[in-house]
Backbone as JSON Lines, residues from 0, in Angstrom:
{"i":0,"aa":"X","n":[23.58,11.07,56.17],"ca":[23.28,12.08,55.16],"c":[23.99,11.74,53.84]}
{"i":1,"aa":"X","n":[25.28,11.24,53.81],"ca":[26.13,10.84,52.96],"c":[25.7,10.07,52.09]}
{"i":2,"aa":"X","n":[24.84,8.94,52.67],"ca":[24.36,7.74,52.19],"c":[22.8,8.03,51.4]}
{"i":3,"aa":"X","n":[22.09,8.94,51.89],"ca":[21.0,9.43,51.75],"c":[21.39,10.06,49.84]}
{"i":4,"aa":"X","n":[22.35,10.81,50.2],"ca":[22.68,11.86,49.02],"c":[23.04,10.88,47.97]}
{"i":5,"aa":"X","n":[23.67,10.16,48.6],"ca":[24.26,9.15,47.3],"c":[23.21,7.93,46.71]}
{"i":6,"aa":"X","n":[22.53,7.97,47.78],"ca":[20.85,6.85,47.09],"c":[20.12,7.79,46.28]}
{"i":7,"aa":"X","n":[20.23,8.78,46.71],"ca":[19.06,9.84,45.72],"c":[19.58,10.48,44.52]}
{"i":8,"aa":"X","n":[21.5,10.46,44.52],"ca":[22.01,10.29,43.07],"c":[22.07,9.23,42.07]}
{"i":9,"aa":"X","n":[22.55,8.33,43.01],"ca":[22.11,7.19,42.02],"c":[20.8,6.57,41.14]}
{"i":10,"aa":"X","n":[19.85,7.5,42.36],"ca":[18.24,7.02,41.56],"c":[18.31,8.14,40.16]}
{"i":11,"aa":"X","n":[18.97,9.4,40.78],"ca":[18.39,10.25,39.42],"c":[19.4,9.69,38.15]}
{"i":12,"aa":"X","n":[20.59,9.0,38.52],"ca":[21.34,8.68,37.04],"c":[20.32,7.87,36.74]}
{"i":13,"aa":"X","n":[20.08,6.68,37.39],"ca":[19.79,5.29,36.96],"c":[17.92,5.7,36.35]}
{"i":14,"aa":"X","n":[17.63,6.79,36.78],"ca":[16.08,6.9,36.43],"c":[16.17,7.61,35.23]}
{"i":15,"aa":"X","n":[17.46,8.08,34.76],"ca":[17.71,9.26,33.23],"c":[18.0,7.84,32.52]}
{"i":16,"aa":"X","n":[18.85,7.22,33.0],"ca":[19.28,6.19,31.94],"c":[18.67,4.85,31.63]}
{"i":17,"aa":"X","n":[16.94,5.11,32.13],"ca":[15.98,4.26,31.97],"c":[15.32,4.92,31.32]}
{"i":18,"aa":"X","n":[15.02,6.54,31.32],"ca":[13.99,7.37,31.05],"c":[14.12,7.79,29.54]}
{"i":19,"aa":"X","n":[16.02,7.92,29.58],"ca":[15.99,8.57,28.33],"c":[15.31,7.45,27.1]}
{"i":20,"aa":"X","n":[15.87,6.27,26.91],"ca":[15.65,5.78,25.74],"c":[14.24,5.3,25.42]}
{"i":21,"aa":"X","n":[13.74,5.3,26.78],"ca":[12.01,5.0,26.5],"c":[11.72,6.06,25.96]}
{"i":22,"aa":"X","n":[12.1,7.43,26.67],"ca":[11.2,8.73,25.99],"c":[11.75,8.67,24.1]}
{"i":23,"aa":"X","n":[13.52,8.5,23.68],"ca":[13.36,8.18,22.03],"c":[12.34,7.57,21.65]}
{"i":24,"aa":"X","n":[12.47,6.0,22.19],"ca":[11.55,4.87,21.55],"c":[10.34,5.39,21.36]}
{"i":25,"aa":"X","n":[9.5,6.03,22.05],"ca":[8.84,6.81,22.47],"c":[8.05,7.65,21.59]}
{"i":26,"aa":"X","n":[9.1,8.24,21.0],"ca":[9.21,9.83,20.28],"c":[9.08,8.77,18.86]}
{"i":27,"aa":"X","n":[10.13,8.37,18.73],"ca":[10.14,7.55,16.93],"c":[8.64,6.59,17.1]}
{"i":28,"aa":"X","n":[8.23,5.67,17.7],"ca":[6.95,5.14,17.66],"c":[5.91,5.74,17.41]}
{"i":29,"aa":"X","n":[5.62,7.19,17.46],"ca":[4.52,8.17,17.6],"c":[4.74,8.39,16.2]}
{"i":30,"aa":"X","n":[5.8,8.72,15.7],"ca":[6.48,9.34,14.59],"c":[5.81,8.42,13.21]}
{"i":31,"aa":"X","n":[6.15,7.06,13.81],"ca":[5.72,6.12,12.55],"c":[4.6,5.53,12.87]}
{"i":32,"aa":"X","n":[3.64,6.15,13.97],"ca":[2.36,5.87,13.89],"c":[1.5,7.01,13.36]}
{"i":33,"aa":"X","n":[2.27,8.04,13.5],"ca":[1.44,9.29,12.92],"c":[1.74,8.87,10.85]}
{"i":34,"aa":"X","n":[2.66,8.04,10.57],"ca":[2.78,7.64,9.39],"c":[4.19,7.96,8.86]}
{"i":35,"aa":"X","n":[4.91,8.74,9.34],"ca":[6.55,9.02,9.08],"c":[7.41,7.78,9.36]}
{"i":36,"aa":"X","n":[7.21,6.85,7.97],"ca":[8.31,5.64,8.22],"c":[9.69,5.67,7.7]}
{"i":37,"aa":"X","n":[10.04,7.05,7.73],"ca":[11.86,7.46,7.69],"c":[12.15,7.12,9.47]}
{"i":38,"aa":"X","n":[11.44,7.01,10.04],"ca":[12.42,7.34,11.35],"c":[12.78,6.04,12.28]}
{"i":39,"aa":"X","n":[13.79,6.58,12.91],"ca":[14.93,4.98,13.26],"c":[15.13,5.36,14.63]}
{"i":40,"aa":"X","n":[14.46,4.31,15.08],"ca":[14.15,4.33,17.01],"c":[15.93,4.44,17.23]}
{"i":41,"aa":"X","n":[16.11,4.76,18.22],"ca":[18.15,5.12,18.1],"c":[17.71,3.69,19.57]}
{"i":42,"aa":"X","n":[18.84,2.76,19.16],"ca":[19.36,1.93,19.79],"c":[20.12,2.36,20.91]}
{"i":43,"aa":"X","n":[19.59,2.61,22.24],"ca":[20.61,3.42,22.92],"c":[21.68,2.45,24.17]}
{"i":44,"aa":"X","n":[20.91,1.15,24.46],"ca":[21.28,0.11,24.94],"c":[21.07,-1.3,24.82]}
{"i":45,"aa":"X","n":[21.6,-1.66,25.55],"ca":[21.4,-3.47,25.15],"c":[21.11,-4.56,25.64]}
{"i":46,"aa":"X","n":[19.93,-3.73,26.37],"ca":[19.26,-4.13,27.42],"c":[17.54,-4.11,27.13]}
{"i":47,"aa":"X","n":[17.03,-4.74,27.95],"ca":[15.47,-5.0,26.96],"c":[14.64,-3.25,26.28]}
{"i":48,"aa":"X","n":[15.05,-2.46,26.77],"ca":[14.59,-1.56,25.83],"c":[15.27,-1.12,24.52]}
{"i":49,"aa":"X","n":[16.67,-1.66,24.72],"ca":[17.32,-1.43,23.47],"c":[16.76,-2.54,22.36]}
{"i":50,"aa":"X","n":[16.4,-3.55,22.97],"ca":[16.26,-4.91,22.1],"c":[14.47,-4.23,21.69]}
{"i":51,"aa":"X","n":[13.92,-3.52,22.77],"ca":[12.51,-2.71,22.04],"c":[13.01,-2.1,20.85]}
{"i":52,"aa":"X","n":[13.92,-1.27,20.82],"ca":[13.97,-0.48,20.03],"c":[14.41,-1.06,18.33]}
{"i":53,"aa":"X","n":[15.18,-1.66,18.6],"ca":[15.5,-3.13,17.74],"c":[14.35,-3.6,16.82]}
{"i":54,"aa":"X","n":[13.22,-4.01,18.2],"ca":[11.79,-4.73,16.91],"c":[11.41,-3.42,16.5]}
{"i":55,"aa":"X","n":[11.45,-2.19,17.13],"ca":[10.68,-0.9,16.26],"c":[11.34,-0.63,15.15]}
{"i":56,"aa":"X","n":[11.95,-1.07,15.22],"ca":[12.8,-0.83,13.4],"c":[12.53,-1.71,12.79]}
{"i":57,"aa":"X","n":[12.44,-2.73,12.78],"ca":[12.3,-4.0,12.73],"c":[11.28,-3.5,12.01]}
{"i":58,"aa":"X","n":[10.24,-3.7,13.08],"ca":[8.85,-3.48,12.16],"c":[8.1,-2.1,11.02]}
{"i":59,"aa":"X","n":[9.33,-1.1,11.65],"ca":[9.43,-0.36,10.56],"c":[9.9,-0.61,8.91]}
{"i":60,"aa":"X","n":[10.74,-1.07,9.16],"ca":[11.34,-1.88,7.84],"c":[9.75,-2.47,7.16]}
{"i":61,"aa":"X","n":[9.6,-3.44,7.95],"ca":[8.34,-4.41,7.14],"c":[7.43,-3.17,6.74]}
{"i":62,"aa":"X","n":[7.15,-2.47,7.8],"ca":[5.76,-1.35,7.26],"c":[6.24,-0.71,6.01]}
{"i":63,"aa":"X","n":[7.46,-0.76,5.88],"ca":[8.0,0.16,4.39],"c":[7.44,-0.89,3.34]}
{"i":64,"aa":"X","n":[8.5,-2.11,3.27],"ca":[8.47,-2.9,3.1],"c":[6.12,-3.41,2.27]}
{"i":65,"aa":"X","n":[5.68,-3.32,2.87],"ca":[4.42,-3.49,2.94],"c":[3.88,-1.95,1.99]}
{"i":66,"aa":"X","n":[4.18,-1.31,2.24],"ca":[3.61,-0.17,1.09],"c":[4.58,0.27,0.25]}
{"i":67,"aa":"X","n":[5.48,-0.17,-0.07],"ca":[6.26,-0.14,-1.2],"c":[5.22,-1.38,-2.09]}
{"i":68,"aa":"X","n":[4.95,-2.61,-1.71],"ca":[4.23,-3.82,-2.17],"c":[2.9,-3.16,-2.65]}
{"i":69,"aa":"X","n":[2.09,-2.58,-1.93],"ca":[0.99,-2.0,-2.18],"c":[1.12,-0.68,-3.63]}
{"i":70,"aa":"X","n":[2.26,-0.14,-3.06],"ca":[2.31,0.87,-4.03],"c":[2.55,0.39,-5.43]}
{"i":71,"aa":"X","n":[3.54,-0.77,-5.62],"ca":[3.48,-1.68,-6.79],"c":[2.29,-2.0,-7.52]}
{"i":72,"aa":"X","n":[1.68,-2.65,-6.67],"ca":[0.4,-2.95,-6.74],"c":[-0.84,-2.45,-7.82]}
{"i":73,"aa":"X","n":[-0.64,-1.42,-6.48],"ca":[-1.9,-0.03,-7.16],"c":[-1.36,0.45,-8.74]}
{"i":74,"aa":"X","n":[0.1,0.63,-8.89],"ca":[0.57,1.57,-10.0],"c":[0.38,0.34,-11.17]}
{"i":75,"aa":"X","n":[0.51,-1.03,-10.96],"ca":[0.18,-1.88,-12.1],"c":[-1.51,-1.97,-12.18]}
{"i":76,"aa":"X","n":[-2.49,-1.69,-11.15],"ca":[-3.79,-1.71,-11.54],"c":[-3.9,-0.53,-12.57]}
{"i":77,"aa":"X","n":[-3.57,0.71,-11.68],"ca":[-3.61,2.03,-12.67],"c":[-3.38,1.95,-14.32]}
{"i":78,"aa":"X","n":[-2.05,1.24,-14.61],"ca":[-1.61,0.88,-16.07],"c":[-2.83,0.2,-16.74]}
{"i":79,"aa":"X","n":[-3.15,-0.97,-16.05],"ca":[-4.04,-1.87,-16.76],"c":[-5.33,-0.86,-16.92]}
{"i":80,"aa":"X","n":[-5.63,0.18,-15.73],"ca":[-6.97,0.63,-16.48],"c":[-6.93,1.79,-17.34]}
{"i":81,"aa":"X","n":[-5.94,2.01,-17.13],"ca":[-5.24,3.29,-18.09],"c":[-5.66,2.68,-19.82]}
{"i":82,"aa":"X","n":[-4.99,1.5,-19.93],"ca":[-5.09,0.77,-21.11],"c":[-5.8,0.22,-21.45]}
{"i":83,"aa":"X","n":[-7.18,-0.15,-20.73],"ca":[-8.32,-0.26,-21.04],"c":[-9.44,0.71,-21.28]}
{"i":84,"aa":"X","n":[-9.49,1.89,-20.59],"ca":[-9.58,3.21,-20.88],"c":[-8.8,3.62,-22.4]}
{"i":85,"aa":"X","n":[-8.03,3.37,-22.77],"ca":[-7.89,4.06,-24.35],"c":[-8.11,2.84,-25.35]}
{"i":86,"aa":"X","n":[-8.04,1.59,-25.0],"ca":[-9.03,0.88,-25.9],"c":[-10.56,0.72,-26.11]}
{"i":87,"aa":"X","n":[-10.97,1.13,-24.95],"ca":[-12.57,1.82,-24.96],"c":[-12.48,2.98,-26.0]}
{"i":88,"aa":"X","n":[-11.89,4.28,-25.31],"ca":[-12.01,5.24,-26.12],"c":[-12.05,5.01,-27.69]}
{"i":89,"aa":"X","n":[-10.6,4.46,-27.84],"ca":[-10.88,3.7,-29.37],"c":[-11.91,3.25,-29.88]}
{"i":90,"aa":"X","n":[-12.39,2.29,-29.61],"ca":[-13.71,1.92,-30.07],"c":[-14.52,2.78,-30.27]}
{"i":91,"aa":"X","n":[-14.75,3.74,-28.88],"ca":[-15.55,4.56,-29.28],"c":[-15.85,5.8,-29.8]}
{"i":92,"aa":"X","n":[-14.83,6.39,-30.01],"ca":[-14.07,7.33,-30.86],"c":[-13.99,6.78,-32.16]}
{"i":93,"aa":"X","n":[-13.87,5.67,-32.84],"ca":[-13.08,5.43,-34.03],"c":[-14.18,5.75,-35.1]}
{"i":94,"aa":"X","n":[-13.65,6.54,-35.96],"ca":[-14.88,7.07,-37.16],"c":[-15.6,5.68,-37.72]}
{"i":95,"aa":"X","n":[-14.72,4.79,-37.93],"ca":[-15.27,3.09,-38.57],"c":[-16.56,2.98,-37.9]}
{"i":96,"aa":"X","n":[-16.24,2.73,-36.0],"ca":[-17.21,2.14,-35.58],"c":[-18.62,2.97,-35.73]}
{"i":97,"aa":"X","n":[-18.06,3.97,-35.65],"ca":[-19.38,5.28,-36.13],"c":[-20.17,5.02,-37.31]}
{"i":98,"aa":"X","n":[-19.37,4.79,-38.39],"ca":[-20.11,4.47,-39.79],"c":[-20.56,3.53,-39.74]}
{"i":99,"aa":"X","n":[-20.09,2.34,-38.9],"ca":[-20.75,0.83,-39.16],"c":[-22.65,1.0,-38.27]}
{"i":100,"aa":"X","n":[-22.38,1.78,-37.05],"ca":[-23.76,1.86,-36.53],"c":[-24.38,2.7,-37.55]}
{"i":101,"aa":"X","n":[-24.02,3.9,-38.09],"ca":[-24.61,4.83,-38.94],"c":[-25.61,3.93,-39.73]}
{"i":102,"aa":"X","n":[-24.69,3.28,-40.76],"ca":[-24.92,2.47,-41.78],"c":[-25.77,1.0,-41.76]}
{"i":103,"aa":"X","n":[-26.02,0.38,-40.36],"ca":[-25.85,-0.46,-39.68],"c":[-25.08,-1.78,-40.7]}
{"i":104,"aa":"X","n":[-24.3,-1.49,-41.16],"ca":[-23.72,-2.44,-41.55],"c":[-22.35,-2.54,-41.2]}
{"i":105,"aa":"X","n":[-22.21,-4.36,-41.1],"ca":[-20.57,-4.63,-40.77],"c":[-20.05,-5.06,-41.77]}
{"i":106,"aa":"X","n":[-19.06,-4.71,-42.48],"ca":[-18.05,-5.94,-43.42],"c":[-17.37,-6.62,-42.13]}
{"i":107,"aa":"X","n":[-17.12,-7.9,-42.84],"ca":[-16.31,-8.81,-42.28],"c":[-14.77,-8.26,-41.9]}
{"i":108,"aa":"X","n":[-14.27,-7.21,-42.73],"ca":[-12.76,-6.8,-42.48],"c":[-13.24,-5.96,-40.8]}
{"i":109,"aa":"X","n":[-14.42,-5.25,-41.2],"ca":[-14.51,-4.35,-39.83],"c":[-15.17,-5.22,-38.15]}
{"i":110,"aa":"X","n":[-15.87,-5.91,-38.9],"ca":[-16.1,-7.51,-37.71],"c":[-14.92,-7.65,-36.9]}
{"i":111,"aa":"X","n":[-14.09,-8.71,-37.81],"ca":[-12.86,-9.03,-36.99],"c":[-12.24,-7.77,-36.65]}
{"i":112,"aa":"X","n":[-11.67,-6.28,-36.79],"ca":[-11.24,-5.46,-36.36],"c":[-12.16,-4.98,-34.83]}
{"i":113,"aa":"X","n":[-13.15,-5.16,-35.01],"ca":[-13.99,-5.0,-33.63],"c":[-13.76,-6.52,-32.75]}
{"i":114,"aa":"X","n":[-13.79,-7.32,-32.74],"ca":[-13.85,-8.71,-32.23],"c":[-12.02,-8.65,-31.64]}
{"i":115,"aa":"X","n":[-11.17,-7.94,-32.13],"ca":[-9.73,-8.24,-31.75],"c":[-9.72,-7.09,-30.63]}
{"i":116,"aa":"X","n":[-10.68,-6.02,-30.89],"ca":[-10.3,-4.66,-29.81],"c":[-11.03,-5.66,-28.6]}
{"i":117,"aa":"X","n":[-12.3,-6.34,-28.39],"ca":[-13.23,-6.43,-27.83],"c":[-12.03,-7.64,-26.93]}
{"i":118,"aa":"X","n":[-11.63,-8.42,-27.95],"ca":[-11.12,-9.57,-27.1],"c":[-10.02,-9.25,-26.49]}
{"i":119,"aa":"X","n":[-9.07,-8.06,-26.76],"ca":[-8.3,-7.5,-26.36],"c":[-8.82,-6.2,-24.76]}
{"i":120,"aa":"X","n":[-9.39,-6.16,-24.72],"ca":[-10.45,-5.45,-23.39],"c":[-10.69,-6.24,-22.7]}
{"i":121,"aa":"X","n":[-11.35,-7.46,-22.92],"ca":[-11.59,-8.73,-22.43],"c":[-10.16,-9.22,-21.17]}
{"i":122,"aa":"X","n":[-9.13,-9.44,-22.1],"ca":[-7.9,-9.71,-21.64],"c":[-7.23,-8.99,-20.45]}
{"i":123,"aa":"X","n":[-7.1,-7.47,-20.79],"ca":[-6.99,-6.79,-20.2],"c":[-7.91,-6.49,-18.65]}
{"i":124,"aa":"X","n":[-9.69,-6.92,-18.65],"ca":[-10.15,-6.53,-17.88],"c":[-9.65,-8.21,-16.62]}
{"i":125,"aa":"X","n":[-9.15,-9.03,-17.39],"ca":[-8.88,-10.97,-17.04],"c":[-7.89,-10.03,-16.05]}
{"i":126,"aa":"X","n":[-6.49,-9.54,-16.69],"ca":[-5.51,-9.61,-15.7],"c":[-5.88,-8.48,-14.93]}
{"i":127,"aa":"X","n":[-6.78,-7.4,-15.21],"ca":[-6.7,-6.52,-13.86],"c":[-7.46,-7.35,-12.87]}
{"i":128,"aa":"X","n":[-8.13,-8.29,-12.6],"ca":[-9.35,-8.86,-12.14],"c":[-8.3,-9.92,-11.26]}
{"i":129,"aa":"X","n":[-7.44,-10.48,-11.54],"ca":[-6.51,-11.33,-11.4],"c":[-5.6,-10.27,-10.38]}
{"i":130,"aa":"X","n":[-5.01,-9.14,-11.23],"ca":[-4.23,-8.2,-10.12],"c":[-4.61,-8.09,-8.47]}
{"i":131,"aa":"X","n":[-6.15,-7.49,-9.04],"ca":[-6.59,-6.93,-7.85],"c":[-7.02,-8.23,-6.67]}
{"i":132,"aa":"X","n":[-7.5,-8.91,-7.31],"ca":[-7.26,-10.26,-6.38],"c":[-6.05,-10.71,-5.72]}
{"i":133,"aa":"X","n":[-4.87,-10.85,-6.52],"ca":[-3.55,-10.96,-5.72],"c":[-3.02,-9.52,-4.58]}
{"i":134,"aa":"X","n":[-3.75,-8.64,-5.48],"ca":[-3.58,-7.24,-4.08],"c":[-4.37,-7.97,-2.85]}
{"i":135,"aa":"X","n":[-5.34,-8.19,-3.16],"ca":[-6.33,-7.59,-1.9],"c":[-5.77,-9.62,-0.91]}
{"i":136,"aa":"X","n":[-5.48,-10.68,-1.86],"ca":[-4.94,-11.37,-1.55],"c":[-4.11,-11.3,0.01]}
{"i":137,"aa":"X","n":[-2.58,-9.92,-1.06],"ca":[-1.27,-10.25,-0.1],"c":[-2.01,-9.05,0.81]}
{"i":138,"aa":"X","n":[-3.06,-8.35,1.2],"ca":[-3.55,-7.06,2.33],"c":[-4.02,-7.85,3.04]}
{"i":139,"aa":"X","n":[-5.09,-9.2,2.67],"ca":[-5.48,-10.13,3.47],"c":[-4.55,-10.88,4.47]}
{"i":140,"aa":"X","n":[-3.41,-11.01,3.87],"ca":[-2.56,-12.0,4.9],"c":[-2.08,-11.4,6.11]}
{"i":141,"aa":"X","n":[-2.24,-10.27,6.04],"ca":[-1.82,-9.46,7.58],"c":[-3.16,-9.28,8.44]}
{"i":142,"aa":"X","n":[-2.94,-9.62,10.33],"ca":[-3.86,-9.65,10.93],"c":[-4.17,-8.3,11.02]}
{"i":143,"aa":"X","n":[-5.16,-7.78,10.66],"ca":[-5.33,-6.28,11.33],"c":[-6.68,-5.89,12.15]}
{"i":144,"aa":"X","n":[-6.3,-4.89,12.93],"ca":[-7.24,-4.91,13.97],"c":[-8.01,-3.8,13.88]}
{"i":145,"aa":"X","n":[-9.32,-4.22,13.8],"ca":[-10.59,-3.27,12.62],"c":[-10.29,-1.8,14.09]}
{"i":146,"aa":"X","n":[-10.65,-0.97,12.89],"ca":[-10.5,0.1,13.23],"c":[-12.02,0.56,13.83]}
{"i":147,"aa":"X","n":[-12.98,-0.14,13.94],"ca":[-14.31,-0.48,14.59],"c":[-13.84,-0.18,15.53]}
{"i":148,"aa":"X","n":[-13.2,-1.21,16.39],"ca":[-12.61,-1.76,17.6],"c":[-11.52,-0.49,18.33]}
{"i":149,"aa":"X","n":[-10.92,-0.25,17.72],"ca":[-10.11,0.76,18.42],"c":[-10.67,1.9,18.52]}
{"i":150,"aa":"X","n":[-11.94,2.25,17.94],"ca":[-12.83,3.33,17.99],"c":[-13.85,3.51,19.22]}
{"i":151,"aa":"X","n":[-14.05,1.96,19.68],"ca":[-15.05,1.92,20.77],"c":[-14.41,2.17,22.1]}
{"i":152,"aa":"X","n":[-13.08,2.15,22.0],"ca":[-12.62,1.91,23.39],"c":[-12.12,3.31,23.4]}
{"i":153,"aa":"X","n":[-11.97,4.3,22.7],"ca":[-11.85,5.56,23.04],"c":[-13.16,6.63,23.68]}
């Protein structure tokens, strides 16, 4: 009976102190799959689930890491169209360019003043075109697994 009691204590320590840190790992994995990447799998041993818990941070880091990059990203596209957006407006707002269609005439002073906005839009539309290519670039280099796919098997 002695022996009995003491196999069936030892299973319940040894099954808490397997159980607990899977159920953290567990809990924080859900956490930063539901999208909450503040949270930090707690390292509870040092033993292969602790070393799990280890890459879940791990790869938490990078996932920060990865939309901090993105968020860069996006906020320098935004600028560039921000600033192409009020050199449009300009143009097309500007009383000049109004009088020159009115009138249909160009002087040469108002030519080149249109030709510097135009080539200046131009420029502007070069590096957003360039941006968004190096975005969609560094999104490309990660394998990801189409969300097609994880849809069918549910």
């Amino acid at each position: 009976l002695v022996i009995v009691m003491t196999i069936i204590t030892a299973f319940v320590l040894f099954s808490k102190d397997i159980a607990n840190p899977i159920d953290a790992d567990f809990s924080a994995a859900k956490k930063i799959s539901d999208g909450d990447l503040s949270i930090t799998a707690p390292v509870l041993t040092k033993d292969e689930i602790g070393q799990l818990a280890k890459l879940l941070n791990e790869m938490n880091i990078n996932l920060q890491e990865l939309v901090a990059q993105i968020r860069f990203g996006i906020d320098r596209v935004e600028k560039q169209v921000d600033k192409i957006h009020r050199k449009m407006r300009f143009l097309a707002d500007d009383k000049k360019f109004n009088e020159i269609l009115e009138k249909r005439r160009l002087k040469v002073k108002d030519f080149k003043m249109l030709y510097e906005a135009i080539k200046e839009v131009i420029e502007l539309l070069s590096t957003l075109t360039g941006d968004l290519k190096a975005l969609t670039t560094f999104i490309n280099m990660y394998k990801i697994y189409q969300v097609n796919n994880i849809e069918k098997k549910k």
